[in-house]
Coordinates of C-alpha atoms and ligand atoms in Angstrom, one line a residue:
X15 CA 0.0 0.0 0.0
X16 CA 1.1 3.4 -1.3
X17 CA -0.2 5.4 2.0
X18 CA -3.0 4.7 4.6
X19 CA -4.7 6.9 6.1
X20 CA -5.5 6.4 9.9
X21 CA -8.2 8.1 11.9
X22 CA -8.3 8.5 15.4
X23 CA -11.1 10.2 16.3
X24 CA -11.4 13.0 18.5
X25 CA -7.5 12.5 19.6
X26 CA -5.5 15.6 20.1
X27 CA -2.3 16.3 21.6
X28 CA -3.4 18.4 24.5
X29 CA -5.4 15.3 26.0
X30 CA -1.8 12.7 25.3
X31 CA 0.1 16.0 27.6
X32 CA -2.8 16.4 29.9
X33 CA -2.9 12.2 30.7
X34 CA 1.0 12.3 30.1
X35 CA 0.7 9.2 27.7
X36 CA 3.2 9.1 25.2
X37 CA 2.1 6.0 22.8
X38 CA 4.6 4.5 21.4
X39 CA 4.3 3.7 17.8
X40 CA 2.2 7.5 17.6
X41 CA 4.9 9.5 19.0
X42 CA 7.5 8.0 16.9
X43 CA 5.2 9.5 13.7
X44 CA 4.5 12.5 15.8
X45 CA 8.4 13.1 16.3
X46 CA 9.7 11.6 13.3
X47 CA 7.7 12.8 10.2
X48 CA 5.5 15.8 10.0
X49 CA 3.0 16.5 12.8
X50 CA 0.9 19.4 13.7
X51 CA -2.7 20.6 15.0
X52 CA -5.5 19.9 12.6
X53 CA -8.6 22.6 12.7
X54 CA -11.6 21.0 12.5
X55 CA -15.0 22.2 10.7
X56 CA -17.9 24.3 11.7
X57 CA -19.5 22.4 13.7
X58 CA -16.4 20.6 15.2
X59 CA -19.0 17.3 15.6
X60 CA -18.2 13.5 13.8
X61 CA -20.6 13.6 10.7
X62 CA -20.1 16.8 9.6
X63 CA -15.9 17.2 10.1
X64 CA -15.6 13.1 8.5
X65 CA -18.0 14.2 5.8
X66 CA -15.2 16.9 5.0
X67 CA -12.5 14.9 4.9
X68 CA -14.5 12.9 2.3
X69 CA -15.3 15.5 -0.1
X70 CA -12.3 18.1 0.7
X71 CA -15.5 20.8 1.4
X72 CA -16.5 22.5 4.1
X73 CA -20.0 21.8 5.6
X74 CA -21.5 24.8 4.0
X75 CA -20.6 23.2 0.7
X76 CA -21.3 19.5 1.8
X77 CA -24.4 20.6 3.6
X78 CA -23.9 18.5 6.7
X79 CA -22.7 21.3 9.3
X80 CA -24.7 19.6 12.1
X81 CA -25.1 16.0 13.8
X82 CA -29.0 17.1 13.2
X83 CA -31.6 19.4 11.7
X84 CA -34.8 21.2 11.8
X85 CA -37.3 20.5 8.9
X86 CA -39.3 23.4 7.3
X87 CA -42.0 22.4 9.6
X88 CA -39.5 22.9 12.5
X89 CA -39.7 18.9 13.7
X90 CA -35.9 17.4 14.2
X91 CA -34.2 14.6 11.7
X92 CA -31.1 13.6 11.6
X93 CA -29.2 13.7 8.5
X94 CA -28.4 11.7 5.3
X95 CA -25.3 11.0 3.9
X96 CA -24.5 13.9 1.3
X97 CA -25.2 12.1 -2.5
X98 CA -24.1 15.3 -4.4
X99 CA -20.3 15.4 -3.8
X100 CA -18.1 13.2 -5.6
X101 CA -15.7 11.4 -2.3
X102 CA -12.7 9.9 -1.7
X103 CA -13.5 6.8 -2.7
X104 CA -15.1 8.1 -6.2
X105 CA -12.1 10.4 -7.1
X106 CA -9.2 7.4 -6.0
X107 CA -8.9 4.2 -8.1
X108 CA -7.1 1.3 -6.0
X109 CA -9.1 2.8 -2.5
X110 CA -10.6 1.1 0.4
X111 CA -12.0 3.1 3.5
X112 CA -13.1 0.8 6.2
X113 CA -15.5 2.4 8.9
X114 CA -15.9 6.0 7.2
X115 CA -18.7 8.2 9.1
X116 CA -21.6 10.2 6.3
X117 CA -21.3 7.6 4.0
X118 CA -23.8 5.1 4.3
X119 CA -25.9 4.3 1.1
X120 CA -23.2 5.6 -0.9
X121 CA -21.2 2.8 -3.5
X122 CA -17.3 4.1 -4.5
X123 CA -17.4 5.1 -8.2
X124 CA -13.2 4.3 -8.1
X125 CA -12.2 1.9 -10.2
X126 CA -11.2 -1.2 -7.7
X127 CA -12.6 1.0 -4.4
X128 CA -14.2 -0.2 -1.8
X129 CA -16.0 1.6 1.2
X130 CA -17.4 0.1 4.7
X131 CA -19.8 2.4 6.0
X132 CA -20.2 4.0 9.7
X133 CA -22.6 5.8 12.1
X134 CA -26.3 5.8 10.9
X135 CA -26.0 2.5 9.6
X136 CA -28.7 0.2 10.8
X137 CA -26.5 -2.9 11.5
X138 CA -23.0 -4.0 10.0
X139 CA -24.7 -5.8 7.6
X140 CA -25.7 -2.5 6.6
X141 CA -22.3 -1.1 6.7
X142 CA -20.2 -3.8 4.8
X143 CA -20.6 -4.7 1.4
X144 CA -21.6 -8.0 0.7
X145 CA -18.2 -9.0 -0.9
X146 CA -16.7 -7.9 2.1
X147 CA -18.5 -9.4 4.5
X148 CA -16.8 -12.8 3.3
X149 CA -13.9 -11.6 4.6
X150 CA -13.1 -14.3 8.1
X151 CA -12.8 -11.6 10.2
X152 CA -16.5 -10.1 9.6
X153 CA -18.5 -12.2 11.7
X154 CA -16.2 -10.2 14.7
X155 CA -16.1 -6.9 13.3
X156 CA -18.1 -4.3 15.4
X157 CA -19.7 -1.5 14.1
X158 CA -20.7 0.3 16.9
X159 CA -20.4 0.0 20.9
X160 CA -22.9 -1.0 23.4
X161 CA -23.6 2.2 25.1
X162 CA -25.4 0.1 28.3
X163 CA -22.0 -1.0 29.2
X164 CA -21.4 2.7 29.6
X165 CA -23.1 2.1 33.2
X166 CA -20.1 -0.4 33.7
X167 CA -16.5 1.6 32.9
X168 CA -14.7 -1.3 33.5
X169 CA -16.6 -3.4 31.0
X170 CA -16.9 -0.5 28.5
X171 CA -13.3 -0.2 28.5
X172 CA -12.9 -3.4 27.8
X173 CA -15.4 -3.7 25.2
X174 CA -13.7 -0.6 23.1
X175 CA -10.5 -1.9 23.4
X176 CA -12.0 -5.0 21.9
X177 CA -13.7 -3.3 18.9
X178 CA -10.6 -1.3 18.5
X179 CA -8.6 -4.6 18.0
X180 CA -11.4 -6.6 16.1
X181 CA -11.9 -3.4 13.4
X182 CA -7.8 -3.7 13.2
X183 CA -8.2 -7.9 12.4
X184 CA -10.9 -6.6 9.4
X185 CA -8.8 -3.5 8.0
X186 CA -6.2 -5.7 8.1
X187 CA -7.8 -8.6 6.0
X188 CA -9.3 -6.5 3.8
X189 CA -5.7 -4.5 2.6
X190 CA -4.2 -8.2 2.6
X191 CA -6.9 -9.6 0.0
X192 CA -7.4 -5.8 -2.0
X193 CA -3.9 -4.8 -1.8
X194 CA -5.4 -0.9 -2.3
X195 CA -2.8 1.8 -3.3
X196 CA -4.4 3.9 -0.6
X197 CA -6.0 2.9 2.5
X198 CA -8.1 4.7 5.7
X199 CA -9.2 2.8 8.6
X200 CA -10.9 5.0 11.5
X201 CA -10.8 4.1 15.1
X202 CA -13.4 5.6 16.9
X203 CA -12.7 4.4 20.1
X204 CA -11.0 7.6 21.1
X205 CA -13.9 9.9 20.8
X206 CA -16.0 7.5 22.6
X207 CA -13.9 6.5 25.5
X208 CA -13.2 10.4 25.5
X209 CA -17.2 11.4 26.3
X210 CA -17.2 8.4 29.5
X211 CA -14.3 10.5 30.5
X212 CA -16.8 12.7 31.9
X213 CA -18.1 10.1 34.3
X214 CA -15.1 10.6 36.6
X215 CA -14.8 12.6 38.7
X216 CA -11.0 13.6 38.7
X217 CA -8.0 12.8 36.6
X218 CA -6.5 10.4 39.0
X219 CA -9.4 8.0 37.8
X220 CA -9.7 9.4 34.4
X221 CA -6.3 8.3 33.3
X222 CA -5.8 4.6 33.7
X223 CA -8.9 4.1 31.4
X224 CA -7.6 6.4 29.1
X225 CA -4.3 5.6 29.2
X226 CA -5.3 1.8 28.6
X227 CA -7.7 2.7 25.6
X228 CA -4.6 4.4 24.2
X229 CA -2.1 1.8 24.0
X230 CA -5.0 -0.3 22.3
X231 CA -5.2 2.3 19.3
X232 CA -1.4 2.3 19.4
X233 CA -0.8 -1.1 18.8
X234 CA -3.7 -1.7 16.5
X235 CA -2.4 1.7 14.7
X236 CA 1.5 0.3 14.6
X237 CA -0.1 -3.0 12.8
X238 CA -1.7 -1.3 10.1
X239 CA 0.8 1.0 9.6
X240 CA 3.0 -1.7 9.0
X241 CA 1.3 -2.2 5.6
X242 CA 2.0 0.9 4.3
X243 CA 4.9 3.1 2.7
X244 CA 3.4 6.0 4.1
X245 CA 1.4 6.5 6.9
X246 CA -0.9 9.9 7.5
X247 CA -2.6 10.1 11.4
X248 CA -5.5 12.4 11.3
X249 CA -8.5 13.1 13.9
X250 CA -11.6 15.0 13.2
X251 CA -11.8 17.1 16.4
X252 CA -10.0 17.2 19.2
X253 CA -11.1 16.6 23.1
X254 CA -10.7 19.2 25.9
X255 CA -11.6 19.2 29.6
X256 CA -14.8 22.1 30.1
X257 CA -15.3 23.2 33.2
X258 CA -18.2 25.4 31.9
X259 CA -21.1 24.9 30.1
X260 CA -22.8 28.0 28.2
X261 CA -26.7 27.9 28.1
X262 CA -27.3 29.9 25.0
X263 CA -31.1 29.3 25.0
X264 CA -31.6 30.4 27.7
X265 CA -30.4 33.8 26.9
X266 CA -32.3 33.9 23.5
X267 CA -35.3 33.0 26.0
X268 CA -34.6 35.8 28.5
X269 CA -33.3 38.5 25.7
X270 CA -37.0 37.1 24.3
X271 CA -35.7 36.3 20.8
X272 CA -37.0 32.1 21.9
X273 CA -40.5 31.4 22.8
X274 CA -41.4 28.5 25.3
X275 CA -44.7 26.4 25.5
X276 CA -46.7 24.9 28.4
X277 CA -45.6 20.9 28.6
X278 CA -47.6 17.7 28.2
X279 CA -48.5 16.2 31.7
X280 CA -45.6 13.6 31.1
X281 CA -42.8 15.8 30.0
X282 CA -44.5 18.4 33.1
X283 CA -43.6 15.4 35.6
X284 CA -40.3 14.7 34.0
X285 CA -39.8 18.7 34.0
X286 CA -40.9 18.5 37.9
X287 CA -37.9 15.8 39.1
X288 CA -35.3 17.7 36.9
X289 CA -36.5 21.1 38.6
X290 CA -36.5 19.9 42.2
X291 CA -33.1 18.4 41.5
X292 CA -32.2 21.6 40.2
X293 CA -33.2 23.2 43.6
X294 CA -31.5 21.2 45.8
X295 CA -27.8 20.9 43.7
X296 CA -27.8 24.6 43.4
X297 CA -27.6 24.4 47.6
X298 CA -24.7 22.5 47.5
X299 CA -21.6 21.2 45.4
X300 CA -20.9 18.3 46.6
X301 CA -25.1 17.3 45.3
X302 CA -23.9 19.2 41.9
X303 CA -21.3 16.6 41.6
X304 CA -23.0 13.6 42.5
X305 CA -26.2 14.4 40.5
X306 CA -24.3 15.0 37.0
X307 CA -22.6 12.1 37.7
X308 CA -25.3 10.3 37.9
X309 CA -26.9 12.3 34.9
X310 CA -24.1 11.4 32.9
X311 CA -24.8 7.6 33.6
X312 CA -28.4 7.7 32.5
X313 CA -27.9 9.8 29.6
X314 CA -25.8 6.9 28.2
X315 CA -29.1 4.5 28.3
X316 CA -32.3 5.0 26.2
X317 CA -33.9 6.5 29.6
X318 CA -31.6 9.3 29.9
X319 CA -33.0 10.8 26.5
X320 CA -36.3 11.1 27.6
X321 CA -34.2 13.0 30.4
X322 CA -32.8 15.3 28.6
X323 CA -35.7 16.2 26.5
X324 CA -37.1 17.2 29.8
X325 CA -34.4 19.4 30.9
X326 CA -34.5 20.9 27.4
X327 CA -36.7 23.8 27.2
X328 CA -40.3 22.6 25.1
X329 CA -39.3 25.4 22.5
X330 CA -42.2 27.0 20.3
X331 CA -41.0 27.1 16.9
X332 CA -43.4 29.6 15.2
X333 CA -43.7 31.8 17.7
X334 CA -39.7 31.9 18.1
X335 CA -37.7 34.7 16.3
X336 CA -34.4 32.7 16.8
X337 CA -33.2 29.5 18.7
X338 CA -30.2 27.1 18.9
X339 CA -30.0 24.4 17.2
X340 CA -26.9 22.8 19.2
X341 CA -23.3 23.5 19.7
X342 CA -23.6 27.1 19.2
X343 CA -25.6 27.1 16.0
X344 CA -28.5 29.7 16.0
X345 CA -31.1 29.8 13.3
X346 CA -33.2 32.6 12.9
X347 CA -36.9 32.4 11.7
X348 CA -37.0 33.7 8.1
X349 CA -39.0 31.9 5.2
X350 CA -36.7 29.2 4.9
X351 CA -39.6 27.7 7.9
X352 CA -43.1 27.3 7.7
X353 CA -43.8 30.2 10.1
X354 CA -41.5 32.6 9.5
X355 CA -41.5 35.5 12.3
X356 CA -38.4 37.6 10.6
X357 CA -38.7 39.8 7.6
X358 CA -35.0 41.4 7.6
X359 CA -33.0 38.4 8.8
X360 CA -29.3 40.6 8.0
X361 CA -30.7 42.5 10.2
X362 CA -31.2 40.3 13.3
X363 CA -28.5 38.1 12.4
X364 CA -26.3 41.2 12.7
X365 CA -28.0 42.1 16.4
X366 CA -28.0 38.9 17.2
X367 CA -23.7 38.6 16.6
X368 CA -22.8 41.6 18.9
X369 CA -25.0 40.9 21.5
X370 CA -24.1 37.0 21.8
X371 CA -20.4 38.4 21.0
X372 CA -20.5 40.4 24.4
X373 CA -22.1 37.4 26.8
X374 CA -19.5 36.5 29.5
X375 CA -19.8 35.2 32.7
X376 CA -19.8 36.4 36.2
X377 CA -16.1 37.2 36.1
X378 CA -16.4 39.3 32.8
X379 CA -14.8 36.6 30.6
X380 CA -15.9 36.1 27.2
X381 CA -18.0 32.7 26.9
X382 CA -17.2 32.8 23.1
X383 CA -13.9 32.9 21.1
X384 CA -15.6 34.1 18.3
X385 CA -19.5 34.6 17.0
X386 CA -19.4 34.1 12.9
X387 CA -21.3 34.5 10.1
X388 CA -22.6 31.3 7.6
X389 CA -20.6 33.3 5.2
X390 CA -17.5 33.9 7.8
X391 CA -17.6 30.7 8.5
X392 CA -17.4 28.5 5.5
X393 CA -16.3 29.3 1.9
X394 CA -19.8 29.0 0.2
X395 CA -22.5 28.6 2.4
X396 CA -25.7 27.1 1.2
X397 CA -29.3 27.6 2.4
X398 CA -29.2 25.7 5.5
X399 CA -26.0 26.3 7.0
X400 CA -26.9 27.7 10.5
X401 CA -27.1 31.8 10.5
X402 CA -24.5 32.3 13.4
X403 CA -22.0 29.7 14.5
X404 CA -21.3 31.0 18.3
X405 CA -17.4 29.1 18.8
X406 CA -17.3 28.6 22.5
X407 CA -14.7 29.9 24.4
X408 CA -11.5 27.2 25.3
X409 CA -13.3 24.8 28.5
X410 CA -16.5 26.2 27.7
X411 CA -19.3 23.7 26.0
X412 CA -22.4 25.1 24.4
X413 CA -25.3 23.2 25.6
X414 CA -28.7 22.6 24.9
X415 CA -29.6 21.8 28.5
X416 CA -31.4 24.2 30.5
X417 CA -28.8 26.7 32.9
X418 CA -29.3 24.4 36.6
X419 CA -27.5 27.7 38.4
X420 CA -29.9 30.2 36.3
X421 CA -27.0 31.7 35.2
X422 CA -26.0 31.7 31.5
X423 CA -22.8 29.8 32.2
X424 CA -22.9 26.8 34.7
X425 CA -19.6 24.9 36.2
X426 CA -18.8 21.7 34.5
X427 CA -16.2 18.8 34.9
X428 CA -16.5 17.0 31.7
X429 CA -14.8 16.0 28.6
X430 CA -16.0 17.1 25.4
X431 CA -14.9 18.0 21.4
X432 CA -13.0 21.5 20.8
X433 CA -11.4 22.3 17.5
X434 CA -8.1 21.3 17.1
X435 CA -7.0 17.9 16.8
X436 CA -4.0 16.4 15.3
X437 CA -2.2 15.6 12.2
X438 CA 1.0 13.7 11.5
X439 CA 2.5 12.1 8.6
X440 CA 5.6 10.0 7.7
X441 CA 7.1 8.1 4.6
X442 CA 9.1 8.5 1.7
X443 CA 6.8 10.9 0.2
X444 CA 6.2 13.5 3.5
X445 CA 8.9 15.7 4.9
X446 CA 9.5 16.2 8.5
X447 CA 8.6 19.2 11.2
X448 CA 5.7 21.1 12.4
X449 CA 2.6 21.8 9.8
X450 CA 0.8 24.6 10.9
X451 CA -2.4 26.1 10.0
X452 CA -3.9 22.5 8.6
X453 CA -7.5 21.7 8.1
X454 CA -9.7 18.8 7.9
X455 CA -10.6 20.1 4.5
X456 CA -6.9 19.7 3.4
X457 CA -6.3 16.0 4.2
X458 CA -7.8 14.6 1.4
X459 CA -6.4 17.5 -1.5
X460 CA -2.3 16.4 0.5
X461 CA -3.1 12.8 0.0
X462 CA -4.2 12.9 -3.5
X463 CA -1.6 15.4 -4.8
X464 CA 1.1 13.1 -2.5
X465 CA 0.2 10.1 -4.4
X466 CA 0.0 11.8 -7.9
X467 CA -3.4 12.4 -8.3
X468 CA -5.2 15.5 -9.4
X469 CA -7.0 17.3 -7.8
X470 CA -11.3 18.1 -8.0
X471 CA -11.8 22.0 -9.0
X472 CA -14.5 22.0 -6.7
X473 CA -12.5 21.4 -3.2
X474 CA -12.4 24.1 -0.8
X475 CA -9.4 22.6 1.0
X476 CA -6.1 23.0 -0.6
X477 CA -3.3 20.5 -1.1
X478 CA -0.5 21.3 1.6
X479 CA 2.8 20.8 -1.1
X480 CA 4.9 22.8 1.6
X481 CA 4.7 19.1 3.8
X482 CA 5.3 17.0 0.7
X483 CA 8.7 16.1 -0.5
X484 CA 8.9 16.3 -4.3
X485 CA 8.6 20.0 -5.5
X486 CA 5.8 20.3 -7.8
X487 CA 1.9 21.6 -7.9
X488 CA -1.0 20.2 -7.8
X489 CA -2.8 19.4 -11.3
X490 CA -6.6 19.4 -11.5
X491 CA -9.3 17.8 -12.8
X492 CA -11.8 19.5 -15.7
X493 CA -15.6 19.5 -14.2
X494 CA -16.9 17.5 -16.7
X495 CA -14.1 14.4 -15.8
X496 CA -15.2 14.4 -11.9
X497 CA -17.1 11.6 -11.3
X498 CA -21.0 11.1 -10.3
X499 CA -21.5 10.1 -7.0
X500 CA -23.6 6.7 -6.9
X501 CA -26.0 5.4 -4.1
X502 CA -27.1 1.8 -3.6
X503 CA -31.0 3.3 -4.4
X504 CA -29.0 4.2 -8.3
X505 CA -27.9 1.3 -8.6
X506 CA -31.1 -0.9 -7.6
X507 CA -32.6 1.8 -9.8
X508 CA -30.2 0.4 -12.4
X509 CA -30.1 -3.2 -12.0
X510 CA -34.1 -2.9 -12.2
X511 CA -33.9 -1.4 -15.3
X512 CA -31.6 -3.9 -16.4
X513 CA -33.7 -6.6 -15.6
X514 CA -36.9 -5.0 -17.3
X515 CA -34.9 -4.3 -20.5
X516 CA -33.8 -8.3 -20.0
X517 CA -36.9 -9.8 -19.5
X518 CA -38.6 -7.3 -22.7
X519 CA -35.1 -8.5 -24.3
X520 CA -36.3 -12.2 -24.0
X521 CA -39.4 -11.3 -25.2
X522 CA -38.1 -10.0 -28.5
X523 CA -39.4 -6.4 -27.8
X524 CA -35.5 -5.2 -28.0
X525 CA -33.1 -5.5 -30.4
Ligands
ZN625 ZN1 -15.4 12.6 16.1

């Protein structure tokens, strides 16, 4: 294999100095080749930052800038895999991407390319291919973990380590029979075991698990690696400790931009517990502690949804001028929605940046690094890129939870995503140092220019020749040569055709 691409999700340097693990096959990339912080996308979230590494766009031109969405009608769904860019696996012959998040449904238009599916897949079965899942080491690949052990760390750990290893076993089979020119494998146990982080209640218990997960990835990572002539180590966020959750509906609630409605008896109930409990930690720390502790537990199980529906404000859509949707993303009301409320959205959009711009807590710090714009944000936004993208402040994590203190920033002690997370490469064809100023968005444009590829005219990232040995720029591809992006409903679409035109064929209807 030319080059293999490895994922780690959510892994970032600040969490390896912060746990002081130093893993050993990782570090020798870090230190040895090219390594760096990576900035993730707008919103710094799994589907829509993997999606961008898939199409070299940003999520205002892959249209996935969110983990969910709000209809016209204003009800939630969750998204769809994007079927109008051409991917990785389209624009690179010889390819084969095993556990890729955003790309279910979708079938590699490479020549020789192969893709295994992740998140919002309804079972493996789903995920795989057909002629992959004849590899031997299917029937113990795992697609996803069992978030019920969450209530058990020491099982969870265990079981993450063990889909770690088991996704390793297929990656591994699959290069061996394929023998791809370029390869990507994600391990996602790192954002995962990152979020139970959060569970604990200090570092002392935090790292063990951590450091345990770690040395899993590491090994499974070395073995892989070994397959390749160059290796690239990528994550799609990184993690951070918060010790502050902003409540930003609350505010549009107060500042009367978000309208509330009266609850259904069950939700009222539900609303009831979650307000006594509410009461009683804002007495006293120590409850505070214990409570979210146990909050985090249950929020793991299907019963902690229901949870947290309830200690989400019941938000009235029409009636609302502006809301968030989550991490930091407001919408505003205009005719994009059924009941639009806003007739000069520039113009509330515009209020709405300088007043959430100035919001800081008690102590006069800013709870945002930076308010932006759809069109400051991403290089072409399309309609339904959120209005405002509020970046929270370093340690600060932009909830959707109602404020427990009343305030607009409450204390934390969890783990969660922040922007940066890390890049490294190393092989005959990368050069050695620090890269700075990397984006998701670049990966893919650096790996196809480093293998000889051109380029599609329609990234928004940009090939990164400065970490590439051989002097020499990229070359692109016309429009008309990039290819269609296919989904298994095309080609069902097409084999039915084909077997209409067959049986009229038999017939003697065609010629
Ligand atoms: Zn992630």
């Amino acid at each position: 294999m030319k080059l293999l691409v490895l994922g780690l999700d959510g892994l970032s340097f600040n969490m390896l100095d912060r746990f002081d693990i130093e893993p050993e096959y990782l570090s020798t990339v870090f230190e040895s080749g090219i390594s760096g912080d990576l900035m993730s996308v707008d919103t710094p979230t799994t589907l829509p930052a993997w999606t961008s590494f898939a199409t070299g766009k940003d999520p205002g031109s892959h249209g996935r800038p969110n983990m969910i969405r709000r209809l016209p009608n204003y009800e939630r769904d969750t998204l769809e895999t994007n079927t109008k860019d051409a991917a990785a696996y389209d624009l690179l012959d010889d390819s084969i991407f095993i556990n890729l998040p955003g790309s279910i449904g979708r079938v590699p238009t490479g020549e020789n390319s192969h893709l295994v599916a992740a998140m919002m897949a309804k079972d493996k079965e789903d995920a795989v291919p057909n002629h992959l899942q004849e590899l031997d080491t299917f029937d113990d690949y795992v697609l996803d973990h069992d978030k019920a052990k969450k209530a058990r760390p020491d099982d969870y750990f265990d079981h993450v380590c063990e889909i770690t290893r088991r996704r390793r076993d297929f990656a591994k089979e699959a290069f061996q029979k394929y023998d791809p020119e370029v390869g990507f494998c994600l391990f996602s146990t790192p954002d995962w075991a990152g979020h139970l982080l959060s569970n604990f209640s200090d570092d002392a218990t935090r790292g063990p698990y951590y450091r345990r997960l770690l040395e899993t990835v590491d090994s499974c990572a070395a073995d892989l690696a070994e397959m390749a002539d160059n290796v690239v180590l990528m994550s799609d966020h990184g993690f951070e400790y918060k010790h502050t959750n902003i409540h930003l509906s609350d505010w549009l609630q107060e500042e009367g931009y978000l309208a509330t409605k009266q609850n259904d008896d069950a939700s009222r109930t539900a609303k009831l517990a979650v307000g006594t409990a509410k009461r009683l930690a804002k007495r006293s720390d120590w409850l505070f502690e214990r409570m979210r502790q146990a909050y985090n537990y249950i929020i793991a199980t299907d019963a902690g949804q229901s949870l947290q529906e309830a200690a989400t404000p019941t938000i009235d859509y029409p009636n609302s001028r502006a809301w968030q949707l989550r991490y930091g993303c407001v919408f505003v009301n205009d005719d994009r929605f059924d009941h639009p409320t806003v007739d000069d959205p520039t113009e509330l959009i515009a209020e709405l940046q300088e007043r959430i711009s100035a919001l800081t807590d008690e102590d006069g710090n800013d709870l945002f690094r930076a308010v932006l714009t759809a069109d400051e944000a991403y290089n072409d936004p399309g309609e339904w890129t959120p209005d405002l993208i509020a970046r929270p402040a370093p340690g600060h994590y932009p909830t959707t939870l109602e404020s427990p203190t009343g305030g607009y920033a409450s204390d934390t002690n969890n783990f969660n995503h922040r922007y940066r997370g890390l890049f490294a490469a190393r092989g005959p064809l990368f050069g050695s140092g620090e890269v700075e100023g990397m984006s998701v968005v670049d990966v893919l444009p650096t790996v196809m220019h480093a293998v000889g590829q051109p380029l599609s005219p329609e990234f928004d990232g940009k090939a990164r020749t400065d970490i590439i040995v051989e002097d020499r720029q990229p070359s692109y591809l016309a429009s008309e040569e990039l290819p269609t992006p296919r989904t298994r409903e095309m080609l069902d679409d097409s084999e039915r055709d084909q077997a209409v035109e067959d049986r009229l064929a038999d017939l003697g209807y065609l010629e």
